[in-house]
Coordinates of C-alpha atoms in Angstrom, one line a residue:
Chain A
X1 CA -33.8 6.3 12.6
X2 CA -35.7 3.6 14.4
X3 CA -38.8 4.5 12.5
X4 CA -41.1 7.4 12.5
X5 CA -43.3 6.2 15.3
X6 CA -40.9 6.0 18.2
X7 CA -39.9 9.6 17.8
X8 CA -43.4 10.8 18.6
X9 CA -43.8 8.7 21.7
X10 CA -40.9 10.8 22.9
X11 CA -43.1 13.8 23.1
X12 CA -45.4 12.2 25.7
X13 CA -42.3 11.3 27.9
X14 CA -41.1 14.9 27.8
X15 CA -44.5 16.2 29.0
X16 CA -44.5 13.7 31.9
X17 CA -40.9 14.7 32.9
X18 CA -41.8 18.3 32.9
X19 CA -44.9 17.8 35.1
X20 CA -43.2 16.0 38.0
X21 CA -41.1 18.0 40.4
X22 CA -38.6 15.2 40.9
X23 CA -37.7 15.0 37.2
X24 CA -38.0 18.7 36.3
X25 CA -34.7 20.6 35.6
X26 CA -33.9 24.0 37.1
X27 CA -34.7 26.9 34.8
X28 CA -31.0 27.7 34.5
X29 CA -30.1 24.2 33.1
X30 CA -33.1 24.2 30.9
X31 CA -32.4 27.6 29.3
X32 CA -28.6 27.0 29.0
X33 CA -29.3 23.8 27.1
X34 CA -32.0 25.4 25.0
X35 CA -29.8 28.4 24.1
X36 CA -26.9 26.1 23.2
X37 CA -29.0 23.9 21.0
X38 CA -30.8 26.7 19.3
X39 CA -27.5 28.7 18.9
X40 CA -25.8 25.7 17.3
X41 CA -28.8 25.2 15.1
X42 CA -28.8 28.8 14.0
X43 CA -25.1 28.9 13.2
X44 CA -24.6 25.6 11.5
X45 CA -28.0 25.0 9.8
X46 CA -30.0 28.2 9.5
X47 CA -27.2 30.6 8.6
X48 CA -25.8 28.5 5.6
X49 CA -29.4 28.1 4.4
X50 CA -30.0 31.8 4.5
X51 CA -26.6 32.5 2.9
X52 CA -27.6 30.3 -0.1
X53 CA -30.7 32.4 -0.8
X54 CA -29.0 35.7 -0.1
X55 CA -26.1 34.9 -2.5
X56 CA -28.6 33.5 -5.0
X57 CA -30.4 36.8 -5.2
X58 CA -27.4 39.1 -4.8
X59 CA -27.5 40.1 -8.5
X60 CA -31.3 40.2 -8.6
X61 CA -34.2 38.2 -10.0
X62 CA -33.0 38.3 -13.5
X63 CA -29.7 36.5 -12.9
X64 CA -31.6 34.1 -10.8
X65 CA -34.1 33.2 -13.5
X66 CA -31.4 33.1 -16.2
X67 CA -29.4 30.6 -14.2
X68 CA -32.4 28.3 -13.9
X69 CA -33.6 28.4 -17.5
X70 CA -30.1 27.9 -18.9
X71 CA -30.2 24.8 -21.2
X72 CA -27.4 23.2 -19.2
X73 CA -29.2 23.8 -15.9
X74 CA -32.4 22.3 -17.5
X75 CA -30.6 19.2 -18.6
X76 CA -29.1 18.9 -15.1
X77 CA -32.6 19.2 -13.6
X78 CA -34.0 16.6 -16.0
X79 CA -31.1 14.2 -15.3
X80 CA -31.5 14.6 -11.6
X81 CA -35.2 13.8 -11.9
X82 CA -34.6 10.9 -14.1
X83 CA -32.1 9.4 -11.6
X84 CA -34.6 9.8 -8.8
X85 CA -37.5 8.5 -10.8
X86 CA -35.6 5.3 -11.6
X87 CA -33.8 4.7 -8.3
X88 CA -36.7 5.5 -5.9
X89 CA -39.2 2.8 -7.3
X90 CA -36.3 0.3 -7.6
X91 CA -35.2 0.8 -4.0
X92 CA -38.8 0.8 -2.9
X93 CA -39.5 -2.6 -4.3
X94 CA -36.1 -3.9 -3.1
X95 CA -36.5 -2.4 0.3
X96 CA -40.0 -3.9 0.9
X97 CA -38.9 -7.3 -0.3
X98 CA -35.7 -7.3 1.8
X99 CA -37.5 -6.1 4.9
X100 CA -40.2 -8.6 4.4
X101 CA -37.7 -11.5 4.2
X102 CA -35.8 -10.3 7.2
X103 CA -38.7 -9.5 9.4
X104 CA -41.0 -12.4 8.7
X105 CA -38.8 -15.4 7.9
X106 CA -35.9 -17.2 9.5
X107 CA -33.2 -18.4 7.0
X108 CA -29.4 -18.9 6.8
X109 CA -27.4 -15.9 5.8
X110 CA -29.9 -13.4 7.2
X111 CA -27.2 -11.6 9.1
X112 CA -25.2 -11.4 5.9
X113 CA -28.1 -9.9 4.1
X114 CA -28.6 -7.2 6.8
X115 CA -24.9 -6.4 6.6
X116 CA -25.0 -6.1 2.8
X117 CA -27.9 -3.8 3.0
X118 CA -25.9 -1.5 5.2
X119 CA -22.9 -1.6 2.9
X120 CA -23.7 1.6 1.0
X121 CA -23.9 3.5 4.3
X122 CA -20.4 2.4 5.3
X123 CA -18.6 2.8 2.0
X124 CA -17.5 6.2 1.0
X125 CA -19.5 7.4 -2.1
X126 CA -16.3 8.1 -4.0
X127 CA -15.2 4.5 -3.5
X128 CA -18.6 3.4 -4.7
X129 CA -18.2 5.4 -7.9
X130 CA -14.7 4.0 -8.5
X131 CA -16.0 0.5 -8.0
X132 CA -18.3 1.0 -11.0
X133 CA -15.5 2.4 -13.0
X134 CA -13.4 -0.6 -12.2
X135 CA -16.2 -3.0 -13.2
X136 CA -17.7 -1.2 -16.2
X137 CA -14.9 1.2 -17.3
X138 CA -13.0 0.7 -20.6
X139 CA -10.1 -1.0 -18.6
X140 CA -12.5 -2.8 -16.3
X141 CA -13.8 -6.3 -16.1
X142 CA -16.6 -5.9 -18.6
X143 CA -15.1 -3.0 -20.5
X144 CA -14.1 -4.7 -23.7
X145 CA -17.4 -6.6 -23.9
X146 CA -19.4 -3.5 -23.3
X147 CA -17.5 -1.5 -25.9
X148 CA -17.8 -4.3 -28.5
X149 CA -21.6 -4.3 -28.0
X150 CA -21.6 -0.5 -28.0
X151 CA -23.2 -0.3 -24.5
X152 CA -22.3 2.8 -22.5
X153 CA -22.6 2.6 -18.8
X154 CA -19.8 4.7 -17.2
X155 CA -19.7 8.4 -18.1
X156 CA -23.3 8.1 -19.4
X157 CA -26.7 8.2 -17.9
X158 CA -26.9 4.5 -16.9
X159 CA -23.7 4.9 -14.7
X160 CA -25.3 7.9 -12.9
X161 CA -28.5 5.9 -12.3
X162 CA -26.4 2.9 -11.0
X163 CA -24.4 5.1 -8.7
X164 CA -27.6 6.7 -7.4
X165 CA -29.3 3.4 -6.8
X166 CA -26.3 2.2 -4.9
X167 CA -26.0 5.0 -2.5
X168 CA -29.8 5.1 -1.8
X169 CA -30.0 1.3 -1.4
X170 CA -30.5 1.0 2.3
X171 CA -33.0 3.8 3.2
X172 CA -36.3 2.0 2.6
X173 CA -35.1 -1.4 4.0
X174 CA -33.5 0.2 7.0
X175 CA -36.7 2.1 7.8
X176 CA -39.0 -1.0 7.4
X177 CA -37.0 -3.8 9.1
X178 CA -37.4 -2.6 12.7
X179 CA -41.0 -1.7 12.1
X180 CA -41.9 -5.0 10.6
X181 CA -40.0 -6.9 13.2
X182 CA -41.9 -5.1 15.9
X183 CA -45.2 -5.9 14.3
X184 CA -44.4 -9.6 14.1
X185 CA -46.3 -12.1 12.0
X186 CA -49.5 -12.4 14.0
X187 CA -51.7 -10.4 11.7
X188 CA -50.4 -12.0 8.5
X189 CA -50.9 -15.5 10.0
X190 CA -54.5 -14.6 11.0
X191 CA -55.2 -13.4 7.5
X192 CA -53.9 -16.7 6.0
X193 CA -56.0 -18.7 8.5
X194 CA -59.0 -16.7 7.3
X195 CA -58.2 -17.7 3.7
X196 CA -56.3 -14.7 2.3
X197 CA -53.8 -15.4 -0.6
X198 CA -50.2 -14.1 -0.7
X199 CA -50.8 -10.8 -2.5
X200 CA -54.1 -10.2 -0.6
X201 CA -52.2 -10.5 2.7
X202 CA -49.6 -8.0 1.4
X203 CA -52.1 -5.4 0.1
X204 CA -54.6 -5.6 2.9
X205 CA -52.6 -6.5 6.0
X206 CA -48.9 -5.8 5.6
X207 CA -49.0 -2.6 3.5
X208 CA -51.5 -0.7 5.6
X209 CA -49.3 -1.4 8.6
X210 CA -46.0 -0.2 7.1
X211 CA -47.3 2.5 4.8
X212 CA -46.0 5.5 6.9
X213 CA -42.6 3.9 7.5
X214 CA -42.5 3.2 3.8
X215 CA -43.3 6.8 2.9
X216 CA -40.6 8.0 5.2
X217 CA -38.1 5.7 3.6
X218 CA -39.1 6.9 0.1
X219 CA -38.7 10.5 1.1
X220 CA -35.2 9.9 2.5
X221 CA -34.3 7.9 -0.7
X222 CA -35.5 10.7 -2.9
X223 CA -33.7 13.4 -1.0
X224 CA -30.4 11.5 -1.2
X225 CA -30.9 10.6 -4.8
X226 CA -31.3 14.2 -5.8
X227 CA -28.5 15.5 -3.6
X228 CA -25.8 12.8 -4.2
X229 CA -22.5 14.3 -5.3
X230 CA -19.5 12.0 -4.7
X231 CA -20.4 8.7 -6.4
X232 CA -22.1 10.5 -9.3
X233 CA -19.1 12.8 -9.8
X234 CA -16.8 9.9 -10.3
X235 CA -19.0 8.2 -13.0
X236 CA -20.3 11.3 -14.6
X237 CA -17.6 12.4 -17.0
X238 CA -18.9 16.0 -16.5
X239 CA -20.2 16.4 -20.1
X240 CA -22.2 19.6 -20.1
X241 CA -25.8 19.3 -21.0
X242 CA -25.6 15.5 -20.8
X243 CA -24.1 13.9 -17.7
X244 CA -24.2 16.7 -15.2
X245 CA -26.7 16.4 -12.3
X246 CA -27.8 19.4 -10.3
X247 CA -25.1 19.1 -7.6
X248 CA -22.4 18.7 -10.3
X249 CA -23.8 21.7 -12.2
X250 CA -23.5 23.8 -9.0
X251 CA -19.8 22.9 -8.8
X252 CA -19.2 23.8 -12.4
X253 CA -20.9 27.2 -12.0
X254 CA -19.0 27.9 -8.9
X255 CA -15.7 27.1 -10.5
X256 CA -16.5 29.5 -13.4
X257 CA -16.9 32.4 -11.0
X258 CA -20.6 32.5 -11.6
X259 CA -21.3 32.6 -7.9
X260 CA -24.8 34.0 -8.1
X261 CA -25.8 31.3 -10.7
X262 CA -24.2 28.6 -8.6
X263 CA -26.2 29.7 -5.6
X264 CA -29.4 30.0 -7.6
X265 CA -29.1 26.4 -8.6
X266 CA -28.1 25.5 -5.1
X267 CA -31.2 27.3 -3.8
X268 CA -33.3 25.0 -6.0
X269 CA -31.7 22.0 -4.2
X270 CA -32.3 23.7 -0.9
X271 CA -35.9 24.3 -1.8
X272 CA -36.2 20.6 -2.6
X273 CA -34.8 19.8 0.8
X274 CA -37.3 22.1 2.5
X275 CA -40.2 20.6 0.7
X276 CA -38.9 17.2 1.7
X277 CA -38.7 18.3 5.3
X278 CA -42.3 19.5 5.2
X279 CA -43.5 16.2 3.7
X280 CA -41.4 14.3 6.2
X281 CA -43.0 16.2 9.1
X282 CA -46.5 15.6 7.7
X283 CA -45.7 11.8 7.3
X284 CA -44.4 11.7 10.9
X285 CA -47.5 13.4 12.1
X286 CA -49.8 11.0 10.3
X287 CA -47.8 8.1 11.5
X288 CA -48.0 9.2 15.1
X289 CA -51.8 9.7 14.7
X290 CA -52.4 6.3 13.3
X291 CA -50.1 4.9 16.0
X292 CA -52.3 6.6 18.7
X293 CA -55.4 5.3 17.1
X294 CA -54.3 1.7 17.1
X295 CA -53.1 2.1 20.7
X296 CA -56.6 3.4 21.7
X297 CA -58.3 0.6 19.8
X298 CA -56.4 -2.2 21.5
Chain B
X1 CA -55.4 0.7 -4.4
X2 CA -54.1 -1.6 -7.1
X3 CA -55.8 0.5 -9.7
X4 CA -54.4 3.7 -8.4
X5 CA -50.9 2.2 -8.3
X6 CA -51.2 1.0 -11.9
X7 CA -52.2 4.4 -13.0
X8 CA -49.3 6.1 -11.3
X9 CA -47.0 3.5 -12.6
X10 CA -48.2 4.1 -16.2
X11 CA -47.7 7.9 -15.6
X12 CA -44.1 7.4 -14.4
X13 CA -43.3 5.2 -17.3
X14 CA -44.6 7.9 -19.7
X15 CA -42.5 10.5 -17.9
X16 CA -39.5 8.3 -18.1
X17 CA -39.9 7.7 -21.8
X18 CA -40.2 11.5 -22.3
X19 CA -37.0 12.2 -20.4
X20 CA -35.0 9.6 -22.2
X21 CA -36.3 10.6 -25.6
X22 CA -35.0 14.1 -25.0
X23 CA -31.5 12.7 -24.6
X24 CA -31.8 10.5 -27.7
X25 CA -33.1 13.2 -30.0
X26 CA -29.9 15.2 -30.0
X27 CA -28.0 15.8 -33.3
X28 CA -24.5 14.6 -34.2
X29 CA -22.2 15.5 -31.3
X30 CA -18.5 15.4 -30.6
X31 CA -17.0 15.6 -27.2
X32 CA -14.0 17.7 -26.3
X33 CA -12.4 16.6 -23.0
X34 CA -10.2 19.5 -21.8
X35 CA -8.4 20.8 -18.7
X36 CA -9.6 23.1 -16.0
X37 CA -9.2 26.7 -17.0
X38 CA -10.0 26.4 -20.8
X39 CA -13.8 26.4 -20.1
X40 CA -14.5 29.9 -21.2
X41 CA -12.4 29.5 -24.4
X42 CA -14.2 26.4 -25.6
X43 CA -17.6 27.9 -24.7
X44 CA -16.9 30.5 -27.4
X45 CA -15.0 28.2 -29.8
X46 CA -17.7 25.5 -30.0
X47 CA -20.6 27.5 -31.4
X48 CA -18.2 29.3 -33.7
X49 CA -17.0 26.0 -35.1
X50 CA -20.5 24.6 -35.5
X51 CA -21.4 27.7 -37.6
X52 CA -18.3 27.5 -39.7
X53 CA -18.8 23.8 -40.3
X54 CA -22.3 24.3 -41.4
X55 CA -21.3 27.1 -43.8
X56 CA -18.9 24.7 -45.4
X57 CA -21.8 22.3 -46.1
X58 CA -21.4 20.1 -43.1
X59 CA -24.3 18.7 -41.0
X60 CA -25.6 20.2 -37.8
X61 CA -23.0 19.5 -35.1
X62 CA -22.9 20.2 -31.4
X63 CA -19.6 20.1 -29.5
X64 CA -19.9 19.0 -25.9
X65 CA -17.3 19.9 -23.4
X66 CA -16.0 18.4 -20.2
X67 CA -13.4 20.1 -17.8
X68 CA -11.4 19.1 -14.8
X69 CA -7.8 18.7 -13.6
X70 CA -5.8 17.7 -16.8
X71 CA -4.4 14.4 -15.5
X72 CA -7.8 13.4 -14.0
X73 CA -9.4 14.1 -17.4
X74 CA -6.9 12.0 -19.2
X75 CA -7.6 9.2 -16.7
X76 CA -11.4 9.5 -17.4
X77 CA -10.7 9.0 -21.1
X78 CA -8.6 5.9 -20.4
X79 CA -11.5 4.8 -18.2
X80 CA -13.9 4.9 -21.1
X81 CA -15.1 8.5 -21.4
X82 CA -15.9 8.7 -25.1
X83 CA -14.1 11.8 -26.2
X84 CA -13.5 12.5 -29.9
X85 CA -10.9 15.1 -29.2
X86 CA -8.7 16.0 -26.2
X87 CA -7.3 19.5 -25.6
X88 CA -4.8 19.6 -22.8
X89 CA -2.2 21.9 -21.4
X90 CA 0.8 19.6 -21.3
X91 CA 1.8 16.8 -23.6
X92 CA 2.3 14.0 -21.0
X93 CA -1.5 13.9 -20.6
X94 CA -1.8 13.0 -24.3
X95 CA 1.2 10.7 -24.4
X96 CA -0.4 8.6 -21.7
X97 CA -3.4 7.9 -24.1
X98 CA -0.8 6.5 -26.6
X99 CA 0.7 4.3 -24.0
X100 CA -2.6 3.1 -22.4
X101 CA -5.0 1.5 -24.8
X102 CA -3.5 3.1 -28.0
X103 CA -6.3 5.7 -28.1
X104 CA -4.2 8.3 -29.8
X105 CA -1.8 7.9 -32.7
X106 CA 1.8 7.8 -31.5
X107 CA 2.8 10.6 -34.0
X108 CA -0.1 12.9 -32.9
X109 CA 2.3 15.9 -32.8
X110 CA 2.6 15.7 -36.6
X111 CA -1.1 15.8 -37.3
X112 CA -1.5 19.6 -36.8
X113 CA 0.8 22.7 -37.1
X114 CA 3.2 23.8 -34.4
X115 CA 3.5 20.3 -32.9
X116 CA -0.3 20.2 -32.6
X117 CA -0.3 23.2 -30.2
X118 CA -2.7 26.0 -31.3
X119 CA -1.7 28.4 -28.6
X120 CA 0.8 29.0 -25.7
X121 CA 0.7 30.7 -22.4
X122 CA 3.3 31.2 -19.7
X123 CA 3.5 31.2 -15.9
X124 CA 3.2 34.6 -14.4
X125 CA 2.6 36.2 -11.0
X126 CA -0.7 37.6 -9.7
X127 CA -0.2 39.9 -6.7
X128 CA -2.5 42.0 -4.6
X129 CA -3.2 45.6 -5.9
X130 CA -0.2 47.9 -5.7
X131 CA 2.1 44.9 -5.1
X132 CA 2.5 45.6 -1.3
X133 CA 5.2 43.0 -0.9
X134 CA 7.2 44.4 -3.9
X135 CA 7.4 41.0 -5.7
X136 CA 9.5 41.4 -8.9
X137 CA 11.0 38.0 -9.8
X138 CA 11.3 34.4 -8.7
X139 CA 13.9 35.3 -6.1
X140 CA 11.3 37.1 -4.0
X141 CA 9.1 33.9 -4.0
X142 CA 11.9 31.9 -2.3
X143 CA 12.5 34.5 0.4
X144 CA 11.4 33.7 4.0
X145 CA 8.1 35.4 5.0
X146 CA 6.4 35.2 1.6
X147 CA 3.3 33.0 1.0
X148 CA 3.1 31.5 -2.5
X149 CA -0.1 29.9 -3.9
X150 CA 0.5 27.2 -6.5
X151 CA -1.7 24.3 -7.7
X152 CA -0.4 20.8 -7.0
X153 CA 2.2 19.9 -9.6
X154 CA 1.2 16.2 -9.2
X155 CA -2.3 16.7 -10.4
X156 CA -2.3 19.9 -12.4
X157 CA -0.4 21.0 -15.5
X158 CA -0.5 24.5 -14.3
X159 CA 1.4 23.6 -11.1
X160 CA 3.8 21.5 -13.0
X161 CA 4.7 24.5 -15.3
X162 CA 5.2 26.7 -12.3
X163 CA 7.6 24.2 -10.7
X164 CA 9.5 23.8 -14.0
X165 CA 9.7 27.6 -14.6
X166 CA 11.2 28.1 -11.2
X167 CA 13.6 25.3 -11.8
X168 CA 14.7 26.7 -15.2
X169 CA 15.2 30.1 -13.7
X170 CA 17.3 28.8 -10.8
X171 CA 19.3 26.5 -13.2
X172 CA 20.2 29.6 -15.3
X173 CA 21.1 31.6 -12.2
X174 CA 23.1 29.0 -10.2
X175 CA 24.3 26.9 -13.1
X176 CA 23.8 23.6 -11.3
X177 CA 21.0 21.1 -10.6
X178 CA 21.9 21.2 -6.9
X179 CA 21.5 25.0 -6.9
X180 CA 18.1 24.6 -8.7
X181 CA 16.9 22.0 -6.2
X182 CA 17.9 24.2 -3.3
X183 CA 16.1 27.2 -4.8
X184 CA 12.9 25.3 -5.6
X185 CA 12.9 23.7 -2.2
X186 CA 12.9 27.2 -0.6
X187 CA 10.1 28.3 -2.9
X188 CA 7.9 25.4 -2.1
X189 CA 8.6 25.8 1.6
X190 CA 6.6 29.1 1.1
X191 CA 3.5 27.3 -0.3
X192 CA 0.8 26.9 2.4
X193 CA -1.7 24.9 0.4
X194 CA -1.6 22.9 -2.8
X195 CA -4.9 23.0 -4.6
X196 CA -5.8 20.2 -7.0
X197 CA -6.3 22.4 -10.1
X198 CA -5.6 25.8 -11.4
X199 CA -9.1 27.1 -10.6
X200 CA -8.9 25.9 -7.0
X201 CA -5.6 27.8 -6.5
X202 CA -7.2 31.0 -8.0
X203 CA -10.2 30.7 -5.6
X204 CA -7.8 30.2 -2.7
X205 CA -5.9 33.4 -3.6
X206 CA -8.8 35.6 -4.6
X207 CA -11.8 34.5 -2.6
X208 CA -10.1 33.1 0.6
X209 CA -7.4 35.8 0.6
X210 CA -4.6 33.4 1.3
X211 CA -1.1 34.2 0.1
X212 CA 1.0 37.1 -1.2
X213 CA 1.3 35.9 -4.8
X214 CA -0.4 33.4 -7.0
X215 CA 1.7 31.7 -9.8
X216 CA -0.6 30.7 -12.6
X217 CA -1.1 30.8 -16.4
X218 CA -1.0 34.2 -18.0
X219 CA -4.5 33.8 -19.4
X220 CA -5.9 33.1 -15.9
X221 CA -4.0 36.0 -14.5
X222 CA -5.3 38.4 -17.1
X223 CA -8.9 37.1 -16.6
X224 CA -8.7 37.8 -12.9
X225 CA -6.8 41.1 -13.0
X226 CA -8.9 42.7 -15.8
X227 CA -12.3 41.1 -15.6
X228 CA -13.3 39.1 -12.5
X229 CA -11.1 40.3 -9.7
X230 CA -12.8 43.7 -9.4
X231 CA -9.5 45.6 -9.9
X232 CA -7.9 44.2 -6.8
X233 CA -5.0 42.5 -8.4
X234 CA -1.9 43.2 -10.5
X235 CA 0.1 41.0 -12.8
X236 CA 3.9 40.8 -12.5
X237 CA 6.0 39.3 -15.3
X238 CA 9.2 37.6 -14.0
X239 CA 12.5 38.0 -15.9
X240 CA 12.2 34.4 -17.3
X241 CA 9.4 31.9 -17.5
X242 CA 8.3 28.7 -19.3
X243 CA 6.4 28.4 -22.5
X244 CA 3.3 26.4 -21.9
X245 CA 2.1 25.1 -25.2
X246 CA -1.3 23.5 -25.2
X247 CA -1.4 20.3 -27.2
X248 CA -4.5 18.9 -29.0
X249 CA -5.2 15.5 -30.5
X250 CA -8.0 13.5 -32.1
X251 CA -8.7 10.3 -30.1
X252 CA -8.6 8.1 -33.2
X253 CA -9.8 4.9 -31.7
X254 CA -13.0 6.5 -30.4
X255 CA -13.6 8.8 -33.4
X256 CA -13.2 5.9 -35.8
X257 CA -15.8 3.9 -33.8
X258 CA -18.2 6.8 -33.7
X259 CA -17.5 7.8 -37.4
X260 CA -16.6 11.3 -36.4
X261 CA -12.9 11.4 -37.6
X262 CA -13.5 14.0 -40.2
X263 CA -15.4 16.5 -38.1
X264 CA -13.0 15.9 -35.1
X265 CA -10.1 16.8 -37.4
X266 CA -11.9 19.8 -38.8
X267 CA -12.7 21.0 -35.2
X268 CA -9.0 20.9 -34.2
X269 CA -8.0 22.6 -37.5
X270 CA -10.5 25.3 -36.7
X271 CA -8.4 26.2 -33.7
X272 CA -5.5 27.1 -36.0
X273 CA -7.7 29.1 -38.4
X274 CA -7.8 32.9 -38.2
X275 CA -11.3 32.8 -36.6
X276 CA -10.1 30.2 -34.0
X277 CA -6.9 32.2 -33.3
X278 CA -8.9 35.3 -32.8
X279 CA -11.1 33.5 -30.2
X280 CA -7.9 32.3 -28.5
X281 CA -6.6 35.8 -28.3
X282 CA -9.9 37.0 -26.9
X283 CA -9.4 34.6 -24.0
X284 CA -5.9 35.8 -23.3
X285 CA -3.9 32.9 -24.6
X286 CA -1.0 33.7 -26.9
X287 CA -2.1 32.7 -30.5
X288 CA 0.3 31.0 -32.9
X289 CA -0.8 33.1 -35.9
X290 CA 1.8 35.9 -36.2
X291 CA -0.7 38.5 -37.5
X292 CA -3.3 37.8 -34.8
X293 CA -0.6 37.9 -32.1
X294 CA 0.6 41.3 -33.5
X295 CA -2.9 42.7 -33.5
X296 CA -3.3 41.9 -29.8
X297 CA 0.4 42.7 -28.9
X298 CA -0.6 45.2 -26.2
X299 CA -2.1 42.4 -24.2
X300 CA 1.1 40.3 -24.1
X301 CA 4.1 42.1 -22.7
X302 CA 7.3 40.5 -24.0
X303 CA 8.8 37.9 -21.7
X304 CA 11.8 35.7 -22.1
X305 CA 10.6 32.0 -22.1
X306 CA 12.1 28.6 -22.5
X307 CA 10.5 25.3 -23.4
X308 CA 10.7 22.0 -21.7
X309 CA 12.6 20.7 -24.7
X310 CA 15.2 23.5 -24.7
X311 CA 16.2 23.5 -21.1
X312 CA 15.0 20.4 -19.4
X313 CA 15.5 17.6 -21.9
X314 CA 11.9 17.0 -23.0
X315 CA 8.8 15.8 -21.2
X316 CA 9.8 12.1 -20.9
X317 CA 13.0 13.1 -19.0
X318 CA 11.1 15.7 -16.8
X319 CA 8.6 13.0 -16.0
X320 CA 11.2 10.5 -14.9
X321 CA 13.6 12.9 -13.0
X322 CA 11.1 15.2 -11.4
X323 CA 7.6 13.8 -11.1
X324 CA 7.9 10.0 -10.8
X325 CA 7.4 8.5 -7.4
X326 CA 10.4 9.3 -5.3
X327 CA 11.6 11.9 -7.9
X328 CA 13.0 15.3 -7.2
X329 CA 9.6 16.9 -6.6
X330 CA 8.7 14.2 -4.0
X331 CA 12.1 14.8 -2.3
X332 CA 11.5 18.6 -2.2
X333 CA 8.0 18.3 -0.8
X334 CA 9.1 15.7 1.8
X335 CA 11.9 18.0 3.0
X336 CA 9.3 20.7 3.5

């Protein structure tokens, strides 16, 4: 995920390869690879997706709608949205700040910061959840203080938000760091020389340059925030109608033999993923266009 | 740009306030933390109790429920899950709340009738329609060439009762602990997968078509055989099994803090009332109330059972001898 722009330059390379006899593959090789790739795609990605929708509608529309308007499903939808609404802006601000620091300044401990940003990617989500239980749980470090002051974190909404923020931490920063590093500091320095103040530089120079990468990071953050299961499962407490997110609600329904309802709610998550994909493609397209425009201008 | 951002920020703050307000507006609630396969039961009990409580002049009350593997659920309560009552399928999962953090009163068994167990069930066999492998008793499960599905006794009360039922049967038959160990070893050698909880084992047997026999609680077996399994399964009652009494307790430390002691106690008492017992029978557990049990007698074939106290020296001994690290269960599984 080296940024949205690099992927699209790949398209031009492919066309050039195809047009030259020296680099062109024989039809046999080309079609074998194509069939393999598409076959793999169909079996491992398309088929499960279709299965979700087929299972969801097995018992008809009525079951489908009933599953979605069930109060517990509703509260799961609301909680999932709440977790996303909080964690996405938080990680957006953090991601931009971190990427800015790393790309534009030299300081001690920079490598450490980069490593720390990647931590949520390398730690298993279940461990991430358990860490929060160890810190904020009743037997944990702050457990007695929290319970004396009647503050609930674990097995309540704050714990779920915390876990979601943790697992979606790196997406925006990871997306922006290479982009901002590639752009360097020239434009910002020019702006300062021309008399721009700190925020002016950010709004008028930095932000327009990174906006597509930023969008891409936000989309990924949002997708993960809504789909996270492992970490949230550990800190949730599974109280129906209160601390179940959509993925947890799917598990409950499945375990209660309500397969159609489980797949109905799962299809909602799948739809969310599809919408995300469409927006992602649009963002990539826009990014490639703005990249081409700058190329032509220079 | 700044203006637009401010506007959207204001909108998201409003949305946030709306979402959190929804959660804060709820009426008085109590939380019942329970084991895996009691979901359907409490889904019916909870509204019935709320209605009865209101009729007696109580305030509006909503009972929330949380389900999972019994020991995992007890762990969550120790970790700070604020449950007002706990309803489990084996007493060690309540005793641990006495030991860790003093959440439950040490004499919790005396707070409600029948040692605080509103119903019992027992471990029975679920086989495929027509019983193609002619499974009649525990002996068949220990024969070579049979596949037995059991949830993991380390993480699930259901699996633990199965293990102990087989042990008790073999103890009676062979008359010695060595004989029992040999028999149970042979039985567990026939277990291809150990699922984490009762529901997981059921899904393995019914949905994934693994195994010749599922050993599980009677209520779960009836539910599958009569309602959910699509008439593809039969129940077989062994000659001897274990009585699995489901204990309940008020989590006093939390109820006192939340000011819900009275309603929590009333909730658990409701389980012992005729209406509660009727609901329990509806979900295929064996009610304690003699008249309710008699009314539904057709559902519960008579089966000779023993309790952990009668045959195995009580839960504390069982815990130490069988399920502690390096105990008999570990030895049996390692030999496998």
